[in-house]
Amino acid sequence: MSIPALMNWSGGKDSALALYHALRNPALHVTDLLTSVNAHYGRVSMHGVRVALLEEQARRIGLPLTKLELPEMPDMADYEARMRATLAPLQAKGIQRAIFGDIYLEDLRRYREQQLAGIGLAAEFPLWQRPNADLLREYLALGFRAVVVCVNEKYLDQSFCGRELDADFLRDLPPGVDSCGENGEYHSFVFDAPYFSSPIPFERGEIVRRTYAAPASSSVCAPDDETDASPAPFDTGFWYCDLLPVEPAAG
């Protein structure tokens, strides 16, 4: 019998590829998506994608979406309390596993496993320790399509923001940048996937730079699949490309 599981869905390429493998795993039955959202701005945490586009992803996947609503800079205790409260109704309906798109950040995996064990859940990591080159070849071969919505200027300049995550983008990455963005170099929005009912239409909006002031207490950046394992890096700026939903043409 398959085990009911939720997908920690950031909307980016790693969670999308992890979901692909989870859906094909007969031991798992993926029933729900869970996404951390900045409640003040109505956008996916760290990625900056509008909730309306997140909801379009869920609609095309055909799974219910639960939003973990967070203030802009939650401290660790607040984040963990909100996560437990959000997970409680999902556990009540039978969820036993939580799936993540992490690849090789040991500290982040250990954190997730410890937090989940405390409330009786286990973690699944379908992409764990697979070589970057293999994952990216698979991503391209399967027909996933994504746009880069955020870059950390410590690693990448503004020109990378808003580009499609394709072979050209990967070829242009500077030396030393993790090609999967596992250290927070970039975040992406998947607008087409093998399990989407149809691609998501969107338009690229303005590109803006943001910095974040360090709070007085320890904080956490809503650890999703493509997020730093450590608290937010306050010594750098981030470039965001705003994606605008497009209404489908009538008729």
PDB file of C-alpha atoms in Angstrom:
ATOM      1  CA  MET A   1       0.000   0.000   0.000  1.00  0.00           C
ATOM      2  CA  SER A   2       1.347   3.436  -0.926  1.00  0.00           C
ATOM      3  CA  ILE A   3       2.060   5.998   1.785  1.00  0.00           C
ATOM      4  CA  PRO A   4       0.211   9.359   1.685  1.00  0.00           C
ATOM      5  CA  ALA A   5       2.707  12.183   1.171  1.00  0.00           C
ATOM      6  CA  LEU A   6       2.828  15.917   0.631  1.00  0.00           C
ATOM      7  CA  MET A   7       5.167  17.728  -1.739  1.00  0.00           C
ATOM      8  CA  ASN A   8       7.040  20.751  -0.381  1.00  0.00           C
ATOM      9  CA  TRP A   9       6.515  22.761  -3.536  1.00  0.00           C
ATOM     10  CA  SER A  10       8.517  25.938  -4.153  1.00  0.00           C
ATOM     11  CA  GLY A  11       7.434  26.127  -7.781  1.00  0.00           C
ATOM     12  CA  GLY A  12      11.040  25.818  -8.958  1.00  0.00           C
ATOM     13  CA  LYS A  13      12.890  23.201 -10.966  1.00  0.00           C
ATOM     14  CA  ASP A  14      14.131  21.041  -8.048  1.00  0.00           C
ATOM     15  CA  SER A  15      10.733  20.606  -6.435  1.00  0.00           C
ATOM     16  CA  ALA A  16       9.240  20.011  -9.898  1.00  0.00           C
ATOM     17  CA  LEU A  17      11.746  17.277 -10.716  1.00  0.00           C
ATOM     18  CA  ALA A  18      11.387  15.737  -7.246  1.00  0.00           C
ATOM     19  CA  LEU A  19       7.619  15.630  -7.722  1.00  0.00           C
ATOM     20  CA  TYR A  20       8.082  13.894 -11.080  1.00  0.00           C
ATOM     21  CA  HIS A  21       9.950  11.064  -9.347  1.00  0.00           C
ATOM     22  CA  ALA A  22       7.584  10.955  -6.371  1.00  0.00           C
ATOM     23  CA  LEU A  23       4.574  10.580  -8.686  1.00  0.00           C
ATOM     24  CA  ARG A  24       6.290   7.615 -10.338  1.00  0.00           C
ATOM     25  CA  ASN A  25       7.188   5.951  -7.035  1.00  0.00           C
ATOM     26  CA  PRO A  26       4.607   3.229  -6.268  1.00  0.00           C
ATOM     27  CA  ALA A  27       5.498   3.423  -2.565  1.00  0.00           C
ATOM     28  CA  LEU A  28       4.212   7.016  -2.365  1.00  0.00           C
ATOM     29  CA  HIS A  29       0.809   8.582  -2.973  1.00  0.00           C
ATOM     30  CA  VAL A  30       1.259  12.338  -3.344  1.00  0.00           C
ATOM     31  CA  THR A  31      -1.952  14.001  -2.214  1.00  0.00           C
ATOM     32  CA  ASP A  32      -1.060  17.643  -1.506  1.00  0.00           C
ATOM     33  CA  LEU A  33       1.280  20.530  -2.235  1.00  0.00           C
ATOM     34  CA  LEU A  34       2.664  22.766   0.511  1.00  0.00           C
ATOM     35  CA  THR A  35       4.286  26.141  -0.226  1.00  0.00           C
ATOM     36  CA  SER A  36       5.742  28.844   2.016  1.00  0.00           C
ATOM     37  CA  VAL A  37       4.291  32.246   1.121  1.00  0.00           C
ATOM     38  CA  ASN A  38       5.180  35.758   2.200  1.00  0.00           C
ATOM     39  CA  ALA A  39       1.782  36.794   3.558  1.00  0.00           C
ATOM     40  CA  HIS A  40       2.544  40.535   3.359  1.00  0.00           C
ATOM     41  CA  TYR A  41       3.376  40.545  -0.356  1.00  0.00           C
ATOM     42  CA  GLY A  42       1.358  37.515  -1.491  1.00  0.00           C
ATOM     43  CA  ARG A  43       4.382  35.901  -3.103  1.00  0.00           C
ATOM     44  CA  VAL A  44       6.289  32.632  -2.806  1.00  0.00           C
ATOM     45  CA  SER A  45       8.979  32.955  -0.132  1.00  0.00           C
ATOM     46  CA  MET A  46      12.422  33.814  -1.550  1.00  0.00           C
ATOM     47  CA  HIS A  47      11.294  33.212  -5.142  1.00  0.00           C
ATOM     48  CA  GLY A  48       9.069  36.284  -5.293  1.00  0.00           C
ATOM     49  CA  VAL A  49       6.510  34.624  -7.591  1.00  0.00           C
ATOM     50  CA  ARG A  50       2.933  35.858  -7.316  1.00  0.00           C
ATOM     51  CA  VAL A  51       0.532  33.525  -5.529  1.00  0.00           C
ATOM     52  CA  ALA A  52      -1.769  33.639  -8.579  1.00  0.00           C
ATOM     53  CA  LEU A  53       0.934  31.861 -10.627  1.00  0.00           C
ATOM     54  CA  LEU A  54       1.586  29.381  -7.818  1.00  0.00           C
ATOM     55  CA  GLU A  55      -2.121  28.544  -7.897  1.00  0.00           C
ATOM     56  CA  GLU A  56      -1.939  28.041 -11.665  1.00  0.00           C
ATOM     57  CA  GLN A  57       0.803  25.468 -11.105  1.00  0.00           C
ATOM     58  CA  ALA A  58      -1.334  23.600  -8.566  1.00  0.00           C
ATOM     59  CA  ARG A  59      -4.336  23.701 -10.901  1.00  0.00           C
ATOM     60  CA  ARG A  60      -2.342  22.157 -13.747  1.00  0.00           C
ATOM     61  CA  ILE A  61      -0.829  19.501 -11.477  1.00  0.00           C
ATOM     62  CA  GLY A  62      -4.274  18.663 -10.141  1.00  0.00           C
ATOM     63  CA  LEU A  63      -3.346  18.602  -6.443  1.00  0.00           C
ATOM     64  CA  PRO A  64      -4.711  20.745  -3.602  1.00  0.00           C
ATOM     65  CA  LEU A  65      -2.398  23.517  -2.432  1.00  0.00           C
ATOM     66  CA  THR A  66      -1.828  24.502   1.188  1.00  0.00           C
ATOM     67  CA  LYS A  67      -0.045  27.801   1.838  1.00  0.00           C
ATOM     68  CA  LEU A  68       2.208  28.250   4.863  1.00  0.00           C
ATOM     69  CA  GLU A  69       1.727  31.982   5.381  1.00  0.00           C
ATOM     70  CA  LEU A  70       4.718  33.737   6.925  1.00  0.00           C
ATOM     71  CA  PRO A  71       5.680  37.299   7.834  1.00  0.00           C
ATOM     72  CA  GLU A  72       8.499  38.715   5.738  1.00  0.00           C
ATOM     73  CA  MET A  73      11.267  37.760   8.192  1.00  0.00           C
ATOM     74  CA  PRO A  74      10.016  35.142  10.681  1.00  0.00           C
ATOM     75  CA  ASP A  75      12.316  34.071  13.472  1.00  0.00           C
ATOM     76  CA  MET A  76      13.039  30.374  13.779  1.00  0.00           C
ATOM     77  CA  ALA A  77      10.553  29.762  16.602  1.00  0.00           C
ATOM     78  CA  ASP A  78       7.734  31.513  14.719  1.00  0.00           C
ATOM     79  CA  TYR A  79       8.505  29.631  11.504  1.00  0.00           C
ATOM     80  CA  GLU A  80       8.491  26.256  13.245  1.00  0.00           C
ATOM     81  CA  ALA A  81       5.272  27.011  15.145  1.00  0.00           C
ATOM     82  CA  ARG A  82       3.494  28.081  11.959  1.00  0.00           C
ATOM     83  CA  MET A  83       4.771  25.009  10.133  1.00  0.00           C
ATOM     84  CA  ARG A  84       3.455  22.666  12.830  1.00  0.00           C
ATOM     85  CA  ALA A  85       0.071  24.382  12.789  1.00  0.00           C
ATOM     86  CA  THR A  86      -0.119  24.161   8.996  1.00  0.00           C
ATOM     87  CA  LEU A  87       0.891  20.498   8.924  1.00  0.00           C
ATOM     88  CA  ALA A  88      -1.573  19.426  11.624  1.00  0.00           C
ATOM     89  CA  PRO A  89      -4.702  19.256   9.384  1.00  0.00           C
ATOM     90  CA  LEU A  90      -2.696  17.502   6.668  1.00  0.00           C
ATOM     91  CA  GLN A  91      -1.560  14.887   9.176  1.00  0.00           C
ATOM     92  CA  ALA A  92      -5.136  14.546  10.377  1.00  0.00           C
ATOM     93  CA  LYS A  93      -6.168  13.424   6.893  1.00  0.00           C
ATOM     94  CA  GLY A  94      -3.412  10.810   6.785  1.00  0.00           C
ATOM     95  CA  ILE A  95      -0.201  12.445   5.493  1.00  0.00           C
ATOM     96  CA  GLN A  96       2.833  10.474   6.706  1.00  0.00           C
ATOM     97  CA  ARG A  97       5.685  11.709   4.492  1.00  0.00           C
ATOM     98  CA  ALA A  98       7.008  15.061   3.314  1.00  0.00           C
ATOM     99  CA  ILE A  99       8.916  15.230   0.016  1.00  0.00           C
ATOM    100  CA  PHE A 100      11.724  17.706  -0.680  1.00  0.00           C
ATOM    101  CA  GLY A 101      13.856  18.592  -3.690  1.00  0.00           C
ATOM    102  CA  ASP A 102      17.152  18.947  -1.795  1.00  0.00           C
ATOM    103  CA  ILE A 103      20.211  17.540  -3.542  1.00  0.00           C
ATOM    104  CA  TYR A 104      23.207  17.602  -1.219  1.00  0.00           C
ATOM    105  CA  LEU A 105      22.953  20.141   1.651  1.00  0.00           C
ATOM    106  CA  GLU A 106      23.498  17.854   4.633  1.00  0.00           C
ATOM    107  CA  ASP A 107      22.647  20.442   7.305  1.00  0.00           C
ATOM    108  CA  LEU A 108      19.357  21.287   5.652  1.00  0.00           C
ATOM    109  CA  ARG A 109      18.407  17.627   5.301  1.00  0.00           C
ATOM    110  CA  ARG A 110      19.233  16.995   8.942  1.00  0.00           C
ATOM    111  CA  TYR A 111      17.153  20.017  10.006  1.00  0.00           C
ATOM    112  CA  ARG A 112      14.153  18.826   8.013  1.00  0.00           C
ATOM    113  CA  GLU A 113      14.363  15.283   9.337  1.00  0.00           C
ATOM    114  CA  GLN A 114      14.654  16.428  12.939  1.00  0.00           C
ATOM    115  CA  GLN A 115      11.720  18.822  12.687  1.00  0.00           C
ATOM    116  CA  LEU A 116       9.487  16.271  10.995  1.00  0.00           C
ATOM    117  CA  ALA A 117      10.407  13.483  13.408  1.00  0.00           C
ATOM    118  CA  GLY A 118       9.229  15.699  16.249  1.00  0.00           C
ATOM    119  CA  ILE A 119       5.687  15.671  14.860  1.00  0.00           C
ATOM    120  CA  GLY A 120       5.648  12.096  13.579  1.00  0.00           C
ATOM    121  CA  LEU A 121       6.450  12.634   9.895  1.00  0.00           C
ATOM    122  CA  ALA A 122       9.276  11.222   7.759  1.00  0.00           C
ATOM    123  CA  ALA A 123      11.106  12.966   4.912  1.00  0.00           C
ATOM    124  CA  GLU A 124      11.697  11.805   1.342  1.00  0.00           C
ATOM    125  CA  PHE A 125      14.463  13.182  -0.917  1.00  0.00           C
ATOM    126  CA  PRO A 126      14.041  11.826  -4.472  1.00  0.00           C
ATOM    127  CA  LEU A 127      17.000  13.808  -5.869  1.00  0.00           C
ATOM    128  CA  TRP A 128      19.427  13.222  -3.023  1.00  0.00           C
ATOM    129  CA  GLN A 129      23.113  13.160  -4.049  1.00  0.00           C
ATOM    130  CA  ARG A 130      22.410  12.767  -7.740  1.00  0.00           C
ATOM    131  CA  PRO A 131      25.069  14.532  -9.857  1.00  0.00           C
ATOM    132  CA  ASN A 132      24.061  17.974 -11.077  1.00  0.00           C
ATOM    133  CA  ALA A 133      24.780  17.075 -14.673  1.00  0.00           C
ATOM    134  CA  ASP A 134      22.427  14.083 -14.514  1.00  0.00           C
ATOM    135  CA  LEU A 135      19.616  16.137 -12.976  1.00  0.00           C
ATOM    136  CA  LEU A 136      19.929  18.919 -15.524  1.00  0.00           C
ATOM    137  CA  ARG A 137      20.057  16.514 -18.471  1.00  0.00           C
ATOM    138  CA  GLU A 138      16.924  14.859 -17.142  1.00  0.00           C
ATOM    139  CA  TYR A 139      15.210  18.218 -16.574  1.00  0.00           C
ATOM    140  CA  LEU A 140      15.850  19.217 -20.189  1.00  0.00           C
ATOM    141  CA  ALA A 141      15.108  15.809 -21.724  1.00  0.00           C
ATOM    142  CA  LEU A 142      11.751  15.495 -19.966  1.00  0.00           C
ATOM    143  CA  GLY A 143      10.593  18.842 -21.289  1.00  0.00           C
ATOM    144  CA  PHE A 144      10.475  20.867 -18.097  1.00  0.00           C
ATOM    145  CA  ARG A 145      10.555  24.599 -18.758  1.00  0.00           C
ATOM    146  CA  ALA A 146      11.291  27.295 -16.204  1.00  0.00           C
ATOM    147  CA  VAL A 147      12.232  30.957 -15.998  1.00  0.00           C
ATOM    148  CA  VAL A 148      14.814  32.285 -13.548  1.00  0.00           C
ATOM    149  CA  VAL A 149      12.954  34.634 -11.211  1.00  0.00           C
ATOM    150  CA  CYS A 150      15.625  35.508  -8.657  1.00  0.00           C
ATOM    151  CA  VAL A 151      19.415  35.661  -8.614  1.00  0.00           C
ATOM    152  CA  ASN A 152      21.803  36.351  -5.760  1.00  0.00           C
ATOM    153  CA  GLU A 153      24.113  39.098  -7.005  1.00  0.00           C
ATOM    154  CA  LYS A 154      26.965  37.596  -5.000  1.00  0.00           C
ATOM    155  CA  TYR A 155      27.027  34.883  -7.684  1.00  0.00           C
ATOM    156  CA  LEU A 156      25.168  36.174 -10.747  1.00  0.00           C
ATOM    157  CA  ASP A 157      24.530  39.576 -12.260  1.00  0.00           C
ATOM    158  CA  GLN A 158      21.196  41.064 -13.264  1.00  0.00           C
ATOM    159  CA  SER A 159      21.437  39.737 -16.826  1.00  0.00           C
ATOM    160  CA  PHE A 160      20.678  36.193 -15.639  1.00  0.00           C
ATOM    161  CA  CYS A 161      17.373  37.219 -14.058  1.00  0.00           C
ATOM    162  CA  GLY A 162      14.338  36.640 -16.264  1.00  0.00           C
ATOM    163  CA  ARG A 163      16.093  34.208 -18.591  1.00  0.00           C
ATOM    164  CA  GLU A 164      14.681  30.795 -19.413  1.00  0.00           C
ATOM    165  CA  LEU A 165      16.462  28.014 -17.548  1.00  0.00           C
ATOM    166  CA  ASP A 166      17.742  26.182 -20.601  1.00  0.00           C
ATOM    167  CA  ALA A 167      20.986  24.851 -22.029  1.00  0.00           C
ATOM    168  CA  ASP A 168      22.145  28.363 -22.961  1.00  0.00           C
ATOM    169  CA  PHE A 169      21.591  29.636 -19.417  1.00  0.00           C
ATOM    170  CA  LEU A 170      23.519  26.707 -17.946  1.00  0.00           C
ATOM    171  CA  ARG A 171      26.374  27.182 -20.406  1.00  0.00           C
ATOM    172  CA  ASP A 172      26.666  30.873 -19.469  1.00  0.00           C
ATOM    173  CA  LEU A 173      26.971  30.296 -15.706  1.00  0.00           C
ATOM    174  CA  PRO A 174      30.278  31.651 -14.345  1.00  0.00           C
ATOM    175  CA  PRO A 175      32.866  29.208 -12.972  1.00  0.00           C
ATOM    176  CA  GLY A 176      32.213  28.232  -9.378  1.00  0.00           C
ATOM    177  CA  VAL A 177      28.440  28.717  -9.532  1.00  0.00           C
ATOM    178  CA  ASP A 178      26.484  25.584  -8.676  1.00  0.00           C
ATOM    179  CA  SER A 179      24.604  24.673 -11.849  1.00  0.00           C
ATOM    180  CA  CYS A 180      21.541  23.575  -9.875  1.00  0.00           C
ATOM    181  CA  GLY A 181      21.601  26.708  -7.716  1.00  0.00           C
ATOM    182  CA  GLU A 182      21.788  24.573  -4.595  1.00  0.00           C
ATOM    183  CA  ASN A 183      23.546  27.318  -2.632  1.00  0.00           C
ATOM    184  CA  GLY A 184      20.875  29.887  -3.418  1.00  0.00           C
ATOM    185  CA  GLU A 185      22.551  31.259  -6.545  1.00  0.00           C
ATOM    186  CA  TYR A 186      19.217  31.398  -8.378  1.00  0.00           C
ATOM    187  CA  HIS A 187      15.568  30.426  -8.039  1.00  0.00           C
ATOM    188  CA  SER A 188      13.151  29.497 -10.805  1.00  0.00           C
ATOM    189  CA  PHE A 189       9.482  29.212 -11.733  1.00  0.00           C
ATOM    190  CA  VAL A 190       8.386  26.133 -13.694  1.00  0.00           C
ATOM    191  CA  PHE A 191       5.784  27.042 -16.306  1.00  0.00           C
ATOM    192  CA  ASP A 192       5.611  23.663 -18.033  1.00  0.00           C
ATOM    193  CA  ALA A 193       6.176  20.098 -16.853  1.00  0.00           C
ATOM    194  CA  PRO A 194       5.346  16.565 -18.052  1.00  0.00           C
ATOM    195  CA  TYR A 195       2.512  16.368 -15.512  1.00  0.00           C
ATOM    196  CA  PHE A 196       1.025  19.828 -16.164  1.00  0.00           C
ATOM    197  CA  SER A 197      -2.285  19.769 -18.009  1.00  0.00           C
ATOM    198  CA  SER A 198      -1.012  22.708 -20.095  1.00  0.00           C
ATOM    199  CA  PRO A 199       1.768  25.323 -19.983  1.00  0.00           C
ATOM    200  CA  ILE A 200       1.198  28.426 -17.841  1.00  0.00           C
ATOM    201  CA  PRO A 201       1.014  31.680 -19.814  1.00  0.00           C
ATOM    202  CA  PHE A 202       2.831  34.651 -18.287  1.00  0.00           C
ATOM    203  CA  GLU A 203       4.616  37.859 -19.184  1.00  0.00           C
ATOM    204  CA  ARG A 204       7.904  39.128 -17.818  1.00  0.00           C
ATOM    205  CA  GLY A 205       7.497  42.313 -15.815  1.00  0.00           C
ATOM    206  CA  GLU A 206      10.062  44.631 -14.298  1.00  0.00           C
ATOM    207  CA  ILE A 207      13.334  43.473 -12.770  1.00  0.00           C
ATOM    208  CA  VAL A 208      14.035  44.953  -9.347  1.00  0.00           C
ATOM    209  CA  ARG A 209      16.847  44.726  -6.794  1.00  0.00           C
ATOM    210  CA  ARG A 210      16.136  44.061  -3.144  1.00  0.00           C
ATOM    211  CA  THR A 211      18.231  43.884  -0.007  1.00  0.00           C
ATOM    212  CA  TYR A 212      17.176  42.639   3.406  1.00  0.00           C
ATOM    213  CA  ALA A 213      17.974  44.105   6.810  1.00  0.00           C
ATOM    214  CA  ALA A 214      19.067  41.575   9.408  1.00  0.00           C
ATOM    215  CA  PRO A 215      16.462  41.264  12.205  1.00  0.00           C
ATOM    216  CA  ALA A 216      17.401  41.529  15.857  1.00  0.00           C
ATOM    217  CA  SER A 217      16.731  37.823  16.411  1.00  0.00           C
ATOM    218  CA  SER A 218      17.666  34.740  14.443  1.00  0.00           C
ATOM    219  CA  SER A 219      15.560  34.258  11.329  1.00  0.00           C
ATOM    220  CA  VAL A 220      14.871  31.624   8.755  1.00  0.00           C
ATOM    221  CA  CYS A 221      14.121  31.987   5.058  1.00  0.00           C
ATOM    222  CA  ALA A 222      11.362  29.419   4.808  1.00  0.00           C
ATOM    223  CA  PRO A 223      13.514  26.500   3.724  1.00  0.00           C
ATOM    224  CA  ASP A 224      12.056  25.174   0.506  1.00  0.00           C
ATOM    225  CA  ASP A 225      13.856  23.155  -2.108  1.00  0.00           C
ATOM    226  CA  GLU A 226      16.013  25.890  -3.618  1.00  0.00           C
ATOM    227  CA  THR A 227      16.867  27.877  -0.495  1.00  0.00           C
ATOM    228  CA  ASP A 228      20.021  28.390   1.504  1.00  0.00           C
ATOM    229  CA  ALA A 229      20.384  26.088   4.497  1.00  0.00           C
ATOM    230  CA  SER A 230      21.539  29.022   6.614  1.00  0.00           C
ATOM    231  CA  PRO A 231      19.594  32.161   7.625  1.00  0.00           C
ATOM    232  CA  ALA A 232      19.171  34.874   5.000  1.00  0.00           C
ATOM    233  CA  PRO A 233      22.435  36.341   3.685  1.00  0.00           C
ATOM    234  CA  PHE A 234      22.087  40.031   4.541  1.00  0.00           C
ATOM    235  CA  ASP A 235      25.406  41.067   2.970  1.00  0.00           C
ATOM    236  CA  THR A 236      24.168  40.785  -0.602  1.00  0.00           C
ATOM    237  CA  GLY A 237      21.405  41.933  -2.904  1.00  0.00           C
ATOM    238  CA  PHE A 238      18.916  39.956  -4.975  1.00  0.00           C
ATOM    239  CA  TRP A 239      17.494  40.636  -8.432  1.00  0.00           C
ATOM    240  CA  TYR A 240      13.871  39.600  -8.981  1.00  0.00           C
ATOM    241  CA  CYS A 241      11.974  39.326 -12.241  1.00  0.00           C
ATOM    242  CA  ASP A 242       8.278  39.894 -11.684  1.00  0.00           C
ATOM    243  CA  LEU A 243       6.126  37.455 -13.646  1.00  0.00           C
ATOM    244  CA  LEU A 244       2.651  38.609 -14.612  1.00  0.00           C
ATOM    245  CA  PRO A 245      -0.252  36.181 -15.062  1.00  0.00           C
ATOM    246  CA  VAL A 246      -1.840  36.226 -18.502  1.00  0.00           C
ATOM    247  CA  GLU A 247      -5.504  35.487 -19.030  1.00  0.00           C
ATOM    248  CA  PRO A 248      -6.053  32.752 -21.648  1.00  0.00           C
ATOM    249  CA  ALA A 249      -7.488  33.981 -24.929  1.00  0.00           C
ATOM    250  CA  ALA A 250     -11.255  33.626 -25.217  1.00  0.00           C
ATOM    251  CA  GLY A 251     -12.669  31.039 -27.572  1.00  0.00           C
TER     252      GLY A 251
END
